[in-house]
Short mmCIF file of C-alpha atoms in Angstrom, two decimals:
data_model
loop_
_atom_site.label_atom_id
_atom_site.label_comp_id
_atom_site.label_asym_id
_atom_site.label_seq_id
_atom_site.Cartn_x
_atom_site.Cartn_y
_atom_site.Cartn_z
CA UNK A 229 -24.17 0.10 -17.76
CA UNK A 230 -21.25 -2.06 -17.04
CA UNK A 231 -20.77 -3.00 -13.16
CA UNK A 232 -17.47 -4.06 -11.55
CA UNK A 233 -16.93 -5.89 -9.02
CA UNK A 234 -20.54 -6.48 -8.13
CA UNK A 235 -22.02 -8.78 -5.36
CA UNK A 236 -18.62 -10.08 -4.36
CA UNK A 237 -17.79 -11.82 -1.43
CA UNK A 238 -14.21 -11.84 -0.87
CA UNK A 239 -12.82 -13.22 2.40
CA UNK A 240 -10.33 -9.69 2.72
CA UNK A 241 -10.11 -10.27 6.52
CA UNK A 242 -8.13 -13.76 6.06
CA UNK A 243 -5.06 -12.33 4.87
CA UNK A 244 -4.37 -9.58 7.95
CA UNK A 245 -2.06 -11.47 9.24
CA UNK A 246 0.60 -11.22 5.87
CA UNK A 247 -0.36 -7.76 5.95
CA UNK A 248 0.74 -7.20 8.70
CA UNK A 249 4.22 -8.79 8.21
CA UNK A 250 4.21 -7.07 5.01
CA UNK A 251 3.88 -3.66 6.60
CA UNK A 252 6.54 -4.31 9.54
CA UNK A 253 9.25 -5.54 6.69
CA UNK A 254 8.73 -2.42 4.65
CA UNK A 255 8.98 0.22 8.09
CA UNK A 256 12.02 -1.73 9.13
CA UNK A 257 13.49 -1.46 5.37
CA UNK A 258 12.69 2.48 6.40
CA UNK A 259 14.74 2.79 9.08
CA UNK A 260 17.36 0.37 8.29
CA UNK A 261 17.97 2.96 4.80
CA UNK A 262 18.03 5.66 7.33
CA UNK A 263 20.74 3.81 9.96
CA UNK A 264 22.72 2.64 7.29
CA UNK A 265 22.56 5.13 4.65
CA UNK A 266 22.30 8.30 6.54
CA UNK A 267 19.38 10.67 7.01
CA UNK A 268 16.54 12.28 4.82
CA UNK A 269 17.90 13.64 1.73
CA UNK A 270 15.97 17.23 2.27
CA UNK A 271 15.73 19.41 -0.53
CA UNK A 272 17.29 23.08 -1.06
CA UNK A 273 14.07 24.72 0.87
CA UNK A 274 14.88 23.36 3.69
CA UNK A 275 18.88 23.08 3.90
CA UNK A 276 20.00 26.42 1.73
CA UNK A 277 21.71 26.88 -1.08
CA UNK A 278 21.43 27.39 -4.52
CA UNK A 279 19.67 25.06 -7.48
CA UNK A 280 19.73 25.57 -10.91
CA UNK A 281 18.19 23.73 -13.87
CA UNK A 282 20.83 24.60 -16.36
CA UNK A 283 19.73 22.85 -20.37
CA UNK A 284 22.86 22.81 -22.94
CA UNK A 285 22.65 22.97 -26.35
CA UNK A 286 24.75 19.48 -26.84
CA UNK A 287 25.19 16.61 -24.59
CA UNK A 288 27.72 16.75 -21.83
CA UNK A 289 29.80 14.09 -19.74
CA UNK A 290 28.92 13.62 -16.18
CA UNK A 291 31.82 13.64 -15.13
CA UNK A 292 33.62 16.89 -16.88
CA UNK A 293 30.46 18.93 -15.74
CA UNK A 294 31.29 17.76 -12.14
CA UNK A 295 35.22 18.86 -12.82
CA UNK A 296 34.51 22.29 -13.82
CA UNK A 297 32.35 22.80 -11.10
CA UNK A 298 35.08 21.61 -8.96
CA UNK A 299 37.50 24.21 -10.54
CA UNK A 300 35.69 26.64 -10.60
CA UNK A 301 35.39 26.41 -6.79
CA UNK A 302 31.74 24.38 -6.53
CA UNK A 303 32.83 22.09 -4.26
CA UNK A 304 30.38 19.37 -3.38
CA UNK A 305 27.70 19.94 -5.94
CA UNK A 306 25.82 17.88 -6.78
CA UNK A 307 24.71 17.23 -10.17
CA UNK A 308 21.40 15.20 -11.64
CA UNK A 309 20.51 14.29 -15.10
CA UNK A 310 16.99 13.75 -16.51
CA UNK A 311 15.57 13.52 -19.43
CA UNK A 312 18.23 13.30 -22.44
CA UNK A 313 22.11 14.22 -21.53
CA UNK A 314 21.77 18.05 -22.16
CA UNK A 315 19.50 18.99 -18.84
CA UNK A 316 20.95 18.82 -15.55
CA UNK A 317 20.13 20.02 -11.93
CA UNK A 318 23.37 21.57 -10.02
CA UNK A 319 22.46 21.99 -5.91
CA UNK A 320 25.12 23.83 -4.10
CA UNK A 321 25.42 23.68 -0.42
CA UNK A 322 26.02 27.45 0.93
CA UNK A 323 29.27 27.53 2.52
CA UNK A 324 28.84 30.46 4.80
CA UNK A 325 25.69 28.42 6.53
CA UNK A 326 25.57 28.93 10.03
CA UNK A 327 27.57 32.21 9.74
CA UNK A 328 26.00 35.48 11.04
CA UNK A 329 26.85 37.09 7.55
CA UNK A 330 25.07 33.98 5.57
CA UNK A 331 22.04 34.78 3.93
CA UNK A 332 20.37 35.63 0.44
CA UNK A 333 24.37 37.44 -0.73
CA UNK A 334 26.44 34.46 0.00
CA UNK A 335 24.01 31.87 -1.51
CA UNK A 336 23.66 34.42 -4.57
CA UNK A 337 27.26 34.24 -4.89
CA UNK A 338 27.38 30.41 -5.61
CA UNK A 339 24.90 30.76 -8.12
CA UNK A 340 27.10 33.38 -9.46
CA UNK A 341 29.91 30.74 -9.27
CA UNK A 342 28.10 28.03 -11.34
CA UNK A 343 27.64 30.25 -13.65
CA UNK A 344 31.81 31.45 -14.08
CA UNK A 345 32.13 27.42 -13.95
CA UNK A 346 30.33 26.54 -16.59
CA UNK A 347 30.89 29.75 -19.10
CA UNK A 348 34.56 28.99 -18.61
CA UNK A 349 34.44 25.38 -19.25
CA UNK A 350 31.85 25.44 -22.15
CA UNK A 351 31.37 28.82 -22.81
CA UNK A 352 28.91 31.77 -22.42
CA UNK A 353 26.15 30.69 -24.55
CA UNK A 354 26.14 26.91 -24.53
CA UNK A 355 23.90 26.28 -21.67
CA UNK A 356 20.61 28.35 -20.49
CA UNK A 357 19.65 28.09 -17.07
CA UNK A 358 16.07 27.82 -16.86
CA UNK A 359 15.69 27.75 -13.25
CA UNK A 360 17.51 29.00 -10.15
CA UNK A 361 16.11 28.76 -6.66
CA UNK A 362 18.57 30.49 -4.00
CA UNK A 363 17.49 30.24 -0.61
CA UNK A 364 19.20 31.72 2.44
CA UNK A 365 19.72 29.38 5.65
CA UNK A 366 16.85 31.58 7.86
CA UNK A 367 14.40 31.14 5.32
CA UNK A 368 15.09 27.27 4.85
CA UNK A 369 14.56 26.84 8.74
CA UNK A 370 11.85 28.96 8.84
CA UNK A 371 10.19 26.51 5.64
CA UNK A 372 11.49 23.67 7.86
CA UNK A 373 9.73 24.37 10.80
CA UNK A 374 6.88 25.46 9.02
CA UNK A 375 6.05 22.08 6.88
CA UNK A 376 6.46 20.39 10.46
CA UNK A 377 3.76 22.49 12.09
CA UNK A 378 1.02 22.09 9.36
CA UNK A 379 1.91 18.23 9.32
CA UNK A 380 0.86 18.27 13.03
CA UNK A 381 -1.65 20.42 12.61
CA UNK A 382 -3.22 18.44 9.83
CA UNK A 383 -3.10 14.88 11.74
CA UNK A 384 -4.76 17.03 14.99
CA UNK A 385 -7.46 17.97 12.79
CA UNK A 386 -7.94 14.55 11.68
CA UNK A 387 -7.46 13.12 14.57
CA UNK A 388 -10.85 15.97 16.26
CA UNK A 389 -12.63 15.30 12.99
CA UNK A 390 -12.59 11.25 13.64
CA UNK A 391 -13.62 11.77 17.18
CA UNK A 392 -16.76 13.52 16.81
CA UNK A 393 -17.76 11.74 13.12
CA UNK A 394 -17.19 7.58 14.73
CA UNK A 395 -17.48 6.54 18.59
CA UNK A 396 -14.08 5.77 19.49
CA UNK A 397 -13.89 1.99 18.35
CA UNK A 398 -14.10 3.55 14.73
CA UNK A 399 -12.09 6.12 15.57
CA UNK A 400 -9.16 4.54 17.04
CA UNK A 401 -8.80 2.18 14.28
CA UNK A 402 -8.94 4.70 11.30
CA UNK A 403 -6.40 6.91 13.64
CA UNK A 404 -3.86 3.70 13.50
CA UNK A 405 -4.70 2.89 9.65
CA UNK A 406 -3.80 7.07 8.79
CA UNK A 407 -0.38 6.60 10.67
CA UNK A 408 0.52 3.61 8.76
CA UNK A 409 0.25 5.19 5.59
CA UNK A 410 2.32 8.12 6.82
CA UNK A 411 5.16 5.76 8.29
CA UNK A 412 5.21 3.20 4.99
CA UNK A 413 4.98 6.51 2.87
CA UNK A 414 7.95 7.99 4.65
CA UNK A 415 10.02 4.67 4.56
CA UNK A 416 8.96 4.75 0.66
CA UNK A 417 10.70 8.23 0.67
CA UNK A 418 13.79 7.13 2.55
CA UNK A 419 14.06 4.05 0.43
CA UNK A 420 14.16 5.41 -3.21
CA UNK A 421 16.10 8.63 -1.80
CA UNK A 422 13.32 10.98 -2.92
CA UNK A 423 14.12 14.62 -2.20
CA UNK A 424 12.04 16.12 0.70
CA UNK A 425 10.81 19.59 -0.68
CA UNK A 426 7.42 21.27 -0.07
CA UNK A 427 6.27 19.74 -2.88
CA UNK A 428 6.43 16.37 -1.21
CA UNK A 429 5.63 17.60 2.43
CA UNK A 430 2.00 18.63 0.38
CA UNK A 431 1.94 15.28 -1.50
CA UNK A 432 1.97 13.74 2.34
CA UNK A 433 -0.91 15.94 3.61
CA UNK A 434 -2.45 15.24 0.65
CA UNK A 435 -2.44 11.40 1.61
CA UNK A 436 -3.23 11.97 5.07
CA UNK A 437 -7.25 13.47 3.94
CA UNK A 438 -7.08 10.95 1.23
CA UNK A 439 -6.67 8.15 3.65
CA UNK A 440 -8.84 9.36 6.05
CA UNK A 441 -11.79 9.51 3.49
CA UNK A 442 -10.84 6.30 1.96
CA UNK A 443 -11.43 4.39 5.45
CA UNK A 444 -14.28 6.36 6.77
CA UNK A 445 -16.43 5.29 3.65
CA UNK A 446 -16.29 1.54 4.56
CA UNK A 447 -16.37 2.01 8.35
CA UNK A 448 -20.04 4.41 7.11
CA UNK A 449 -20.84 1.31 5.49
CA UNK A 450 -19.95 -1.11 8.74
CA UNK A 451 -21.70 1.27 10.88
CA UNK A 452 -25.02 0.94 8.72
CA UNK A 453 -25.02 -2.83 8.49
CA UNK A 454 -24.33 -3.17 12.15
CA UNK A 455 -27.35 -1.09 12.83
CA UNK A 456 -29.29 -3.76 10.22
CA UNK A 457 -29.00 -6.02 13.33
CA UNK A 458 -27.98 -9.02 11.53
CA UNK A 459 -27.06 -11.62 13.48
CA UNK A 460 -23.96 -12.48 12.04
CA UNK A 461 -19.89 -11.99 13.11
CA UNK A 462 -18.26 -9.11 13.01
CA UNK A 463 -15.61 -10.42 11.23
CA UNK A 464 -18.42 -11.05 8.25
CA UNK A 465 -19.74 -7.72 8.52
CA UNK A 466 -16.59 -5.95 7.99
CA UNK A 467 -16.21 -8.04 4.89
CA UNK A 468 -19.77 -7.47 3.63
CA UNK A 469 -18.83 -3.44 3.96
CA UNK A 470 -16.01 -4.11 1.92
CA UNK A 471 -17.48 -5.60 -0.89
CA UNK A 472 -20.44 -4.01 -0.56
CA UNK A 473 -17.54 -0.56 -1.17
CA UNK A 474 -15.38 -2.30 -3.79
CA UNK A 475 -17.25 -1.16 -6.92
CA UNK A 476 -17.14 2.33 -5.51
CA UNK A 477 -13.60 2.27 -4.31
CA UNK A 478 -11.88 0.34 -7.44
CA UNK A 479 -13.22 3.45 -9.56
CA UNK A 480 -12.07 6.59 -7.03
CA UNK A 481 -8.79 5.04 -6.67
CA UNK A 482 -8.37 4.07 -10.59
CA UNK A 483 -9.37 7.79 -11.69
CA UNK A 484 -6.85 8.87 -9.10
CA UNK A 485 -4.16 6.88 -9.69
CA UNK A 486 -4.60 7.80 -13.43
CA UNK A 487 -4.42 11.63 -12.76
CA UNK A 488 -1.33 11.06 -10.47
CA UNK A 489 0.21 8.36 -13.60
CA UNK A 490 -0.47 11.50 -16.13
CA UNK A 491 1.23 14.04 -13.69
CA UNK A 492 4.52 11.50 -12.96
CA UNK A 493 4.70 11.18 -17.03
CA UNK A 494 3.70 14.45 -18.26
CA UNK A 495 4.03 17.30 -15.36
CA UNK A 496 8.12 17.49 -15.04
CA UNK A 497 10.27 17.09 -12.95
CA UNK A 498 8.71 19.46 -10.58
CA UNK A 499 5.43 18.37 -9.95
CA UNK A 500 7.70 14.58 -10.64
CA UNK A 501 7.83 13.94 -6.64
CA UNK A 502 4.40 14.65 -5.72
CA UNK A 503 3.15 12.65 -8.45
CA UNK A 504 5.40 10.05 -7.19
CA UNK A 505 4.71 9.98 -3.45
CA UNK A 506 0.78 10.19 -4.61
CA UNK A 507 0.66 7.06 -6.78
CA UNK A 508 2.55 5.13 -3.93
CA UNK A 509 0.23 6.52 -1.55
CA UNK A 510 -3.32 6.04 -3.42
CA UNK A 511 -1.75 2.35 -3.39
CA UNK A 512 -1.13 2.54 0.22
CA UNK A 513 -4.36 4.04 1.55
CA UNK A 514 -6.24 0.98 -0.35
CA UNK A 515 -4.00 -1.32 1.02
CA UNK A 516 -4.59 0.43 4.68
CA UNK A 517 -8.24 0.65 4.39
CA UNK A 518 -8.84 -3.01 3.46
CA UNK A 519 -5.98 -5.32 5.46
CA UNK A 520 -5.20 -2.52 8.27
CA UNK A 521 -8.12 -0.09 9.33
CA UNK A 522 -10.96 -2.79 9.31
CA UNK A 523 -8.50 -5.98 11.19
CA UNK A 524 -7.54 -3.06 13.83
CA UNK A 525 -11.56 -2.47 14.17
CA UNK A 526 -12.19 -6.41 14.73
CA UNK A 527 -9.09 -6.30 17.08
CA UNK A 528 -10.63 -3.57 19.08
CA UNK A 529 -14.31 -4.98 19.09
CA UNK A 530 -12.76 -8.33 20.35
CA UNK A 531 -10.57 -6.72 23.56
CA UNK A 532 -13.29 -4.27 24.48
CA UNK A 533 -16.22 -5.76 23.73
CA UNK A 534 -19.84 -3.58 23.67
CA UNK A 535 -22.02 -3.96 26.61
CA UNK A 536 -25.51 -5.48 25.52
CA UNK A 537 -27.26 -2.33 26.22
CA UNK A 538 -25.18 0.20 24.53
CA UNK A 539 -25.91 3.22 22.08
CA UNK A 540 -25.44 0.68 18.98
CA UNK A 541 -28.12 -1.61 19.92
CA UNK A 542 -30.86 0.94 20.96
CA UNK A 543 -29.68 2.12 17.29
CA UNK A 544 -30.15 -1.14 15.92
CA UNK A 545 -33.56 -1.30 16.90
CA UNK A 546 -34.47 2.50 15.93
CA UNK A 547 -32.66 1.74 12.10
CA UNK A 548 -35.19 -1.54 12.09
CA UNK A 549 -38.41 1.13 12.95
CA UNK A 550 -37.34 3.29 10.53
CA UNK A 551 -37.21 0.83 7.81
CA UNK A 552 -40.43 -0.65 8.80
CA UNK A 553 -42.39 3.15 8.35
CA UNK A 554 -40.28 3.76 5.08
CA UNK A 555 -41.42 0.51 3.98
CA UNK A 556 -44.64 1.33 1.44
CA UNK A 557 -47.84 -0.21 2.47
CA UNK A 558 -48.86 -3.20 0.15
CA UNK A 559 -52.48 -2.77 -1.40
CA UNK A 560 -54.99 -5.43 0.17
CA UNK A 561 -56.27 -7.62 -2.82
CA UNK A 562 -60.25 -7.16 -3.28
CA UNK A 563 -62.39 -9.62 -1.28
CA UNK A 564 -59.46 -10.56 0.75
CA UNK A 565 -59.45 -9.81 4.57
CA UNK A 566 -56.06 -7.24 5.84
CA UNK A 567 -53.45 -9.06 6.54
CA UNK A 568 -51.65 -8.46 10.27
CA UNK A 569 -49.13 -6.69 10.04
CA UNK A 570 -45.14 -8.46 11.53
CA UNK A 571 -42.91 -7.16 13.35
CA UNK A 572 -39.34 -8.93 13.18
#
């Protein structure tokens, strides 16, 4: 059987300090994009309107699609190309938004629009629209205020979860690692101008359990080795954990990241921005779990330190009894007197 990444003893610790300039340059990227380039570019379920995946049966110009949408009284689509230059996504603001009479009719009726635009400009049966989403402005505020309620309800869970599973040293720490992932995943997002759908709002709570389970694993393993009662730093300890975790965590996150790699090539352009935000963040919660969650931990240990007679060292001393009555009992060699048993 082939073992990677076993018995290492990489100094991770050492480099916190670039991580941490690392992660402040990307947040600030964040928000400058959102100063300077305006706010989150939100998708159709939760701003209204009408989308439609339209394929033609010849390649079209950019440019003329965008003028006979303008004639035919689209104003403001806008249009995106992927794959080859026949399929294109049109997303049409509903004008009457706002407007007591605006709902599911009025956003129908720009969908009904695209279509005169395009059957006069290229005629009936040169494009097929293979999708159309048409959501009224009630129902995009009610999805709005929905994905922000299960977001909070998600980190509160976490948040309950990690109080009752670490004492609050642990906790604390794998509470600040989580929220760094969130804000570098959401600067990600306003960077590269992804569109904020549901799909990506699940992609994010997604991350946020992913995350979570990715740092409790080595603080389980920091936790046990602490209760060892080896006399040795802290900061070594959290770096034994971690190597003593690499082997397991370099194969979870490469089987993930290969699912989320066959999903971003393969899956569409549906699935496309969950598969994106997922690879970024299986990178990120790595990243966090290693150079955030465990310097945060020796940060907190060092400011409030643990009084001598805590719970951890009465634990200490109980994992140590333990070991010594799961310990098998060596047979006496003949003729020889018992040997006395040690304590340590």
């Amino acid at each position: 059987m082939i073992r990677i990444f076993h018995n290492t003893s990489y100094d991770f610790i050492k480099w916190w300090r670039h991580a941490a300039v690392a992660t402040v340059v990307f947040i600030m990227l964040g928000v400058g994009s959102y100063v300077f380039r305006g706010g989150v570019n939100y998708s159709i379920e939760f701003t209204s309107g009408t989308l439609m995946q339209v394929r033609f049966t010849k390649p079209v110009d950019d440019g003329e699609l965008r003028a006979a949408l303008d004639a035919g009284g689209v104003d403001g689509a806008e249009i995106q190309r992927f794959g080859d230059a026949t399929e294109y996504t049109i997303r049409a603001q509903n004008r009457a938004e706002g407007a007591a009479v605006s709902d599911s009719a009025s956003t129908s009726a720009v969908a009904t629009a695209i279509r005169a635009a395009l059957d006069a400009k290229y005629g009936a049966g040169s494009y097929t629209a293979e999708r159309t989403e048409v959501v009224g402005p009630r129902v995009g505020a009610e999805l709005r205020t929905g994905a922000a309620i299960a977001m909070v309800l998600a980190s509160f869970v976490t948040l309950v979860y990690l109080a009752f599973r670490f004492e609050w040293r642990f906790g604390l720490a794998a509470v600040i690692s989580t929220a760094h992932d969130v804000l570098i995943t959401l600067a990600f997002i306003k960077l590269f101008h992804i569109e904020v759908s549901l799909v990506v709002v699940g992609a994010i709570l997604t991350l946020l359990g992913y995350s979570g389970n990715d740092t409790i694993i080595i603080f389980d393993r920091v936790r046990e080795n602490l209760r060892k009662g080896r006399k040795q730093p802290l900061y070594d300890t959290l770096n034994e954990s971690i190597n003593e975790t690499l082997p397991r965590s370099v194969l979870t996150h490469t089987t993930t990241m290969a699912a989320t790699l066959a999903l971003l090539l393969f899956a569409g352009e549906v699935l496309r921005p969950f598969a994106v935000v997922m690879t970024f963040g299986i990178f990120v919660a790595t990243f966090s779990s290693i150079y955030v969650a465990s310097p945060v931990l020796l940060w907190i240990e060092r400011k409030f330190p643990r009084a001598v007679s805590d719970k951890a060292q009465v634990s200490r001393q109980a994992a140590l009894a333990e070991s010594a009555k799961e310990r098998p009992a060596r047979p006496a060699p003949s003729g020889a007197a018992p040997r006395r048993a040690t304590t340590r």
